[in-house]
Amino acid sequence: MTTHLVTFDVVPEPVRVPSGSLLSEAAQLAGIEINQPCGGQGRCGRCVVKVEEGIIRRRSSLRLSQEDIAQGYALACQTVVESDVRVVVPPQERIERRLTTDLTVAEVTVPIGYENRLYQSIRRAYLSINPPSMDDQTDDLSRLTTALRQQVGFTSVQISLDMLRKLGPVLRDAEWEVTAVLDVHETLSGGGIEEWLIDLLPGKVYDDEPIWGIAVDIGTTTVTLWLVDLVTGQVKAQVSDYNAQIRRGEDVISRIVYASRNGGAEELRTLVLGTINHLLNLACKRVAGYTITPNDVVKATVTGNSTMVHLVLGIPAASIRLTPFVTSVNTVPLIRGREAGIKINPEGIVDCLPGVASYVGADISAGVFASGMDDSDRLILFMDVGTNGEIVLGSSEWLVTCACSAGPAFEGAGVVDGMRATKGAIEEVWINGETLEPSYRVIGGTPPRGICGSGLISVLAEMFMTGVIDKAGNLNTHLESPRVRLGEHGWEYVIAWSKQTEHKKDIVITHVDIDNLIRAKAAIYAGYTVLASSVGVPMQMIDQMLIGGSFGKYINIEKAVQIGLLPDMPWERFQFLGNTSVRGAYYALLDRNARERISDIASRMTYIELSADNSFYEAFISALFLPHTDLALFPTVAEATQKESTST
Amino acid sequence: MTTHLVTFDVVPEPVRVPSGSLLSEAAQLAGIEINQPCGGQGRCGRCVVKVEEGIIRRRSSLRLSQEDIAQGYALACQTVVESDVRVVVPPQERIERRLTTDLTVAEVTVPIGYENRLYQSIRRAYLSINPPSMDDQTDDLSRLTTALRQQVGFTSVQISLDMLRKLGPVLRDAEWEVTAVLDVHETLSGGGIEEWLIDLLPGKVYDDEPIWGIAVDIGTTTVTLWLVDLVTGQVKAQVSDYNAQIRRGEDVISRIVYASRNGGAEELRTLVLGTINHLLNLACKRVAGYTITPNDVVKATVTGNSTMVHLVLGIPAASIRLTPFVTSVNTVPLIRGREAGIKINPEGIVDCLPGVASYVGADISAGVFASGMDDSDRLILFMDVGTNGEIVLGSSEWLVTCACSAGPAFEGAGVVDGMRATKGAIEEVWINGETLEPSYRVIGGTPPRGICGSGLISVLAEMFMTGVIDKAGNLNTHLESPRVRLGEHGWEYVIAWSKQTEHKKDIVITHVDIDNLIRAKAAIYAGYTVLASSVGVPMQMIDQMLIGGSFGKYINIEKAVQIGLLPDMPWERFQFLGNTSVRGAYYALLDRNARERISDIASRMTYIELSADNSFYEAFISALFLPHTDLALFPTVAEATQKESTST
């Protein structure tokens, strides 16, 4: 028997193995622990190593790109040793990073060249005001407006009654030396500029001291808030939480129905404002080095779907739900914090980004901007997967959009053990094809508390690929595994036993959860395919597919394709952008030009009503399988399932 | 003994009387009841008759003008018959009218040429809006703004969040046919026009249907409100009441002090808003032929002294009271009813007229406009006698102004039996020089309840002329009259016995009341004389003296001169204008040009601070006598008192 020497960089001595052995076997012999969460089936990509010398044969390289292969990367569990080889074992964390980098949310970086003086609508102006005397009995307000005119050239300063009430005491306490904080923006008619006075701070505030703003994305399920220093542009805190409205309905339709009850609209408004204001407090506390109170926040840029924006403003949303499905307001005028009920500075600006239609809201206008597709030469399909799935197709030349109701499953809601993608959430799952035992990765590395959207996609794909469920999503009740059992909600698969979990309860996925997830992915798949075909664009023509949403931090494209959520196209065409809605709001918060471009995007998008289209329903029904009724649409999945069944 | 025949037109037979008889004696003989409230002393002018033929000798013609005399008018009690005469006795009401016409408030007439379409800021626009359909899913707001732009050319319509909340239901209930009510005005910077949406009424409202507005004058003591149909310009109701703040202090200083207490400002605001809103309700109920609710009122033009305007808006007034006596705000931006707390339509416009200085407020800007003095070639002294006395001197070329604190006595407040000039108020008093018995006229002809400002001037003058009080205002305690007595407040004069009064209590004027009245008139006299001398204008040069204020409906110039409130100048130079403040507000409410002129007036007036001037205090002390320390300043009064003492 021919043997070969396998030299690992992490141990002093090489090991000798028979020719044809797997690298994973050699590693085991050398005493190196290599992660194989998928049970050595070449699906998880976690056992990646780099072969620096020698001949190997790759049985499968499902998780590796051409470039990876060219550099010598190989999956230890799928790589056959055919000569002496020298192998580098990357540190586990580096593997994870390598595997996920291009699939995860890009870090938030301040836009290049951001200069608050040039782009920011919030301005600070130090004013040295002449105090009154018996020789000059001019009123306080005239003194202030004169100083604003003469010292900083502001001629149309709007001052609220509440501000007038504070004026006299503030000027006197500050001994007539104040820093005015104002928002400078175009007038409604667009013909000129006006300035809204927000605050008068005693004395001189230096230019580099922070000005606080927030970007808020109000999702049906999740509310996200970023606290930003508008001077540097840096995001200083990112927080999110479930929208407290959830307890009154999981999707926008049930919220609208609830709002139409007596007192319902006011209750929903109070609930979501409670969430926003809680997040605001939380974000303020999270910022190290500053003592910030919500009152220090002078500007909020708000986005969300049309229903959420209506409900948070107390505007009736009923017409959104009824034929012909129109909003009351797509473009909300600037309002003050006081009016909005958001507990930033009561004089602070609340800028609600513009929506397009009932089911394509400001979150999509913002998302399209954040994705950059409106400025691209390539044909891009952008989708925002939340409780609703909104899809935009186009480029710099044209944009069409539609929406479909996915439900909150991908946000971890409406699923027995679902949770948001925060600490304690299972974000990825591998199931050993033989033992059917799962392994998983938990955000924060703690014992798990539940499973988030990316974890759900992952477990659904794994169950499908390992035969725990069939292509219709039915649990295989004949398997000899304690993991598949009849629970209180019917048949379910146990992902984690109670003793492993933080809350000492089993974490499961039930057949109802599975149905919800399949319906959600089917709605989204039907949405983008019907949109594309409605404008005569074959899916293959799409140069790039940009995916926004809050599934979780790490999304596994392979698995998303396996369940038929994403189309089967080359992986490099996919890009996950995370929460594009809040990101767009962040850019708009920083930059007047970005804000203007978002308005342009909203007015440029052509909305296509899917409910008026029978083909949507047909496409939806066809997509209620894993990955799809028509397996020809998913060739790589077909190939993998074949391999899977061959190897088993 | 020579006798003469006296023929009265009102009885069939002439009467014969001895030569030298008084006409009043002849009338008595003929059985004609001629009013002689002053006891036949020739002071009240109520016994006026017209001698058409024959020779008479006038002992006194104090109440008659040269023109009256030329026409044959004579006081029956002062006219000696020296031949056969023929006499016409005018109906009593005609006498009253003749005596008071030019001395009383002119009736409110709509400005000539008023055309609401040309001058009114409130506009109504009927809009027929395309309903949404599956082919046109435009949002409600865009539909409305498009209709406003295309159908009536409004391009800068500002819509409040509350209005957005009503938008969808209103448009649908009205089946997309609405009449928009808007206020069209210049932008703050003056560069353009903006429209504020106030209301959306279902269907088409015809052009001649009323648009309701109010003019409100917030006096320290009295609040006056006029309800106006802005379409015709007609005043449909005039109501007034004491400012409920009175219970927290009688003058602006004590109010400001009270407001600086914890919660004081909010309490004062609530009190005055209570008064305004009560008057608003009252006025709405008073209009015959319409069912009006306060919510139907879409515009309020508000005036008042600076302290009142600050307090009603909740703006700290402390600086008004402290050196260097400055206001926080002279020119208040337009606000909405909701913000102001005035319970007109919450979206309605509240336009606070501009003030000049701490003690020359919007009431004076409005008053000067109402008086027309800013547009006059003649030198005019305008004064507004309220709790403060404000004085403006000038013409179309220049305007100077000052203020003095008079106290509320002339508004019937701070006086034991004082009341406003409403039904049941004694508005004029005559005291019989021999018996010291008073007679009086009561507003509405009912039993009296109290005495108003004009009644107080009247009784003060009568007491002085009949010797009930001396020139220092001390009651003559040696008189043999039950009317002069020691009451619970000290010495007092009884104007009406309890059995004659409505509330069955004596109506008196006490020595404290008298002191208050003398101090009030002294402050005003000192104010205008010092103002005139400060700009080098002798009182004689003043062509006209215009008097505004709420003393009462009929003010007796003669008596006002006798007490030294008004200067001793030819009566034809005086004109009483009534409440010029509310009248100015009314004009501003109707007419954008008037509104603009009031702003011009406010900016043109030069304020002179009397407190900085020792001469004011000296003038005040000198004026603490009836009519004045220096009797040479009041030659006609000197003459009358001499006659009085001669005839007694």
mmCIF file with all atom_site columns, N, CA and C in Angstrom, chain B residues 245 255 258-271 311-312 314-317:
data_model
loop_
_atom_site.group_PDB
_atom_site.id
_atom_site.type_symbol
_atom_site.label_atom_id
_atom_site.label_alt_id
_atom_site.label_comp_id
_atom_site.label_asym_id
_atom_site.label_entity_id
_atom_site.label_seq_id
_atom_site.pdbx_PDB_ins_code
_atom_site.Cartn_x
_atom_site.Cartn_y
_atom_site.Cartn_z
_atom_site.occupancy
_atom_site.B_iso_or_equiv
_atom_site.pdbx_formal_charge
_atom_site.auth_seq_id
_atom_site.auth_comp_id
_atom_site.auth_asym_id
_atom_site.auth_atom_id
_atom_site.pdbx_PDB_model_num
ATOM 1  N N  . GLN B 1 245 ? -57.683 86.543 34.520 1.00 0.00 ? 245 GLN B N  1
ATOM 2  C CA . GLN B 1 245 ? -56.415 86.716 35.245 1.00 0.00 ? 245 GLN B CA 1
ATOM 3  C C  . GLN B 1 245 ? -56.522 87.751 36.357 1.00 0.00 ? 245 GLN B C  1
ATOM 4  N N  . ARG B 1 255 ? -49.237 90.758 37.446 1.00 0.00 ? 255 ARG B N  1
ATOM 5  C CA . ARG B 1 255 ? -49.367 89.518 36.671 1.00 0.00 ? 255 ARG B CA 1
ATOM 6  C C  . ARG B 1 255 ? -47.990 88.908 36.381 1.00 0.00 ? 255 ARG B C  1
ATOM 7  N N  . TYR B 1 258 ? -46.726 87.355 39.393 1.00 0.00 ? 258 TYR B N  1
ATOM 8  C CA . TYR B 1 258 ? -47.426 86.094 39.640 1.00 0.00 ? 258 TYR B CA 1
ATOM 9  C C  . TYR B 1 258 ? -46.928 84.999 38.699 1.00 0.00 ? 258 TYR B C  1
ATOM 10 N N  . ALA B 1 259 ? -46.682 85.390 37.440 1.00 0.00 ? 259 ALA B N  1
ATOM 11 C CA . ALA B 1 259 ? -46.244 84.407 36.441 1.00 0.00 ? 259 ALA B CA 1
ATOM 12 C C  . ALA B 1 259 ? -44.883 83.831 36.776 1.00 0.00 ? 259 ALA B C  1
ATOM 13 N N  . SER B 1 260 ? -44.075 84.578 37.524 1.00 0.00 ? 260 SER B N  1
ATOM 14 C CA . SER B 1 260 ? -42.735 84.081 37.827 1.00 0.00 ? 260 SER B CA 1
ATOM 15 C C  . SER B 1 260 ? -42.757 83.061 38.958 1.00 0.00 ? 260 SER B C  1
ATOM 16 N N  . ARG B 1 261 ? -43.896 82.923 39.621 1.00 0.00 ? 261 ARG B N  1
ATOM 17 C CA . ARG B 1 261 ? -44.024 81.864 40.622 1.00 0.00 ? 261 ARG B CA 1
ATOM 18 C C  . ARG B 1 261 ? -44.058 80.505 39.939 1.00 0.00 ? 261 ARG B C  1
ATOM 19 N N  . ASN B 1 262 ? -43.822 79.499 40.710 1.00 0.00 ? 262 ASN B N  1
ATOM 20 C CA . ASN B 1 262 ? -43.889 78.146 40.185 1.00 0.00 ? 262 ASN B CA 1
ATOM 21 C C  . ASN B 1 262 ? -45.319 77.837 39.700 1.00 0.00 ? 262 ASN B C  1
ATOM 22 N N  . GLY B 1 263 ? -45.449 77.569 38.430 1.00 0.00 ? 263 GLY B N  1
ATOM 23 C CA . GLY B 1 263 ? -46.764 77.240 37.882 1.00 0.00 ? 263 GLY B CA 1
ATOM 24 C C  . GLY B 1 263 ? -47.625 78.450 37.600 1.00 0.00 ? 263 GLY B C  1
ATOM 25 N N  . GLY B 1 264 ? -47.136 79.623 37.982 1.00 0.00 ? 264 GLY B N  1
ATOM 26 C CA . GLY B 1 264 ? -47.939 80.835 37.831 1.00 0.00 ? 264 GLY B CA 1
ATOM 27 C C  . GLY B 1 264 ? -48.216 81.177 36.376 1.00 0.00 ? 264 GLY B C  1
ATOM 28 N N  . ALA B 1 265 ? -47.175 81.058 35.547 1.00 0.00 ? 265 ALA B N  1
ATOM 29 C CA . ALA B 1 265 ? -47.338 81.412 34.141 1.00 0.00 ? 265 ALA B CA 1
ATOM 30 C C  . ALA B 1 265 ? -48.382 80.509 33.485 1.00 0.00 ? 265 ALA B C  1
ATOM 31 N N  . GLU B 1 266 ? -48.300 79.223 33.800 1.00 0.00 ? 266 GLU B N  1
ATOM 32 C CA . GLU B 1 266 ? -49.243 78.286 33.201 1.00 0.00 ? 266 GLU B CA 1
ATOM 33 C C  . GLU B 1 266 ? -50.657 78.586 33.699 1.00 0.00 ? 266 GLU B C  1
ATOM 34 N N  . GLU B 1 267 ? -50.771 78.942 34.968 1.00 0.00 ? 267 GLU B N  1
ATOM 35 C CA . GLU B 1 267 ? -52.098 79.256 35.500 1.00 0.00 ? 267 GLU B CA 1
ATOM 36 C C  . GLU B 1 267 ? -52.676 80.495 34.811 1.00 0.00 ? 267 GLU B C  1
ATOM 37 N N  . LEU B 1 268 ? -51.847 81.518 34.658 1.00 0.00 ? 268 LEU B N  1
ATOM 38 C CA . LEU B 1 268 ? -52.340 82.743 34.008 1.00 0.00 ? 268 LEU B CA 1
ATOM 39 C C  . LEU B 1 268 ? -52.733 82.458 32.560 1.00 0.00 ? 268 LEU B C  1
ATOM 40 N N  . ARG B 1 269 ? -51.939 81.631 31.910 1.00 0.00 ? 269 ARG B N  1
ATOM 41 C CA . ARG B 1 269 ? -52.267 81.291 30.523 1.00 0.00 ? 269 ARG B CA 1
ATOM 42 C C  . ARG B 1 269 ? -53.617 80.582 30.472 1.00 0.00 ? 269 ARG B C  1
ATOM 43 N N  . THR B 1 270 ? -53.790 79.642 31.353 1.00 0.00 ? 270 THR B N  1
ATOM 44 C CA . THR B 1 270 ? -55.051 78.897 31.388 1.00 0.00 ? 270 THR B CA 1
ATOM 45 C C  . THR B 1 270 ? -56.224 79.830 31.677 1.00 0.00 ? 270 THR B C  1
ATOM 46 N N  . LEU B 1 271 ? -56.018 80.764 32.589 1.00 0.00 ? 271 LEU B N  1
ATOM 47 C CA . LEU B 1 271 ? -57.105 81.678 32.942 1.00 0.00 ? 271 LEU B CA 1
ATOM 48 C C  . LEU B 1 271 ? -57.536 82.525 31.750 1.00 0.00 ? 271 LEU B C  1
ATOM 49 N N  . LEU B 1 311 ? -48.194 86.421 27.993 1.00 0.00 ? 311 LEU B N  1
ATOM 50 C CA . LEU B 1 311 ? -48.809 85.459 28.923 1.00 0.00 ? 311 LEU B CA 1
ATOM 51 C C  . LEU B 1 311 ? -49.744 84.485 28.207 1.00 0.00 ? 311 LEU B C  1
ATOM 52 N N  . VAL B 1 312 ? -50.490 84.973 27.227 1.00 0.00 ? 312 VAL B N  1
ATOM 53 C CA . VAL B 1 312 ? -51.434 84.061 26.562 1.00 0.00 ? 312 VAL B CA 1
ATOM 54 C C  . VAL B 1 312 ? -50.683 83.027 25.722 1.00 0.00 ? 312 VAL B C  1
ATOM 55 N N  . GLY B 1 314 ? -47.738 81.917 26.663 1.00 0.00 ? 314 GLY B N  1
ATOM 56 C CA . GLY B 1 314 ? -46.851 81.156 27.546 1.00 0.00 ? 314 GLY B CA 1
ATOM 57 C C  . GLY B 1 314 ? -45.394 81.563 27.418 1.00 0.00 ? 314 GLY B C  1
ATOM 58 N N  . ILE B 1 315 ? -45.160 82.753 26.893 1.00 0.00 ? 315 ILE B N  1
ATOM 59 C CA . ILE B 1 315 ? -43.777 83.247 26.757 1.00 0.00 ? 315 ILE B CA 1
ATOM 60 C C  . ILE B 1 315 ? -43.433 84.040 28.013 1.00 0.00 ? 315 ILE B C  1
ATOM 61 N N  . PRO B 1 316 ? -42.282 83.751 28.629 1.00 0.00 ? 316 PRO B N  1
ATOM 62 C CA . PRO B 1 316 ? -41.956 84.446 29.880 1.00 0.00 ? 316 PRO B CA 1
ATOM 63 C C  . PRO B 1 316 ? -41.980 85.967 29.703 1.00 0.00 ? 316 PRO B C  1
ATOM 64 N N  . ALA B 1 317 ? -42.630 86.628 30.644 1.00 0.00 ? 317 ALA B N  1
ATOM 65 C CA . ALA B 1 317 ? -42.786 88.080 30.555 1.00 0.00 ? 317 ALA B CA 1
ATOM 66 C C  . ALA B 1 317 ? -41.874 88.791 31.535 1.00 0.00 ? 317 ALA B C  1
#
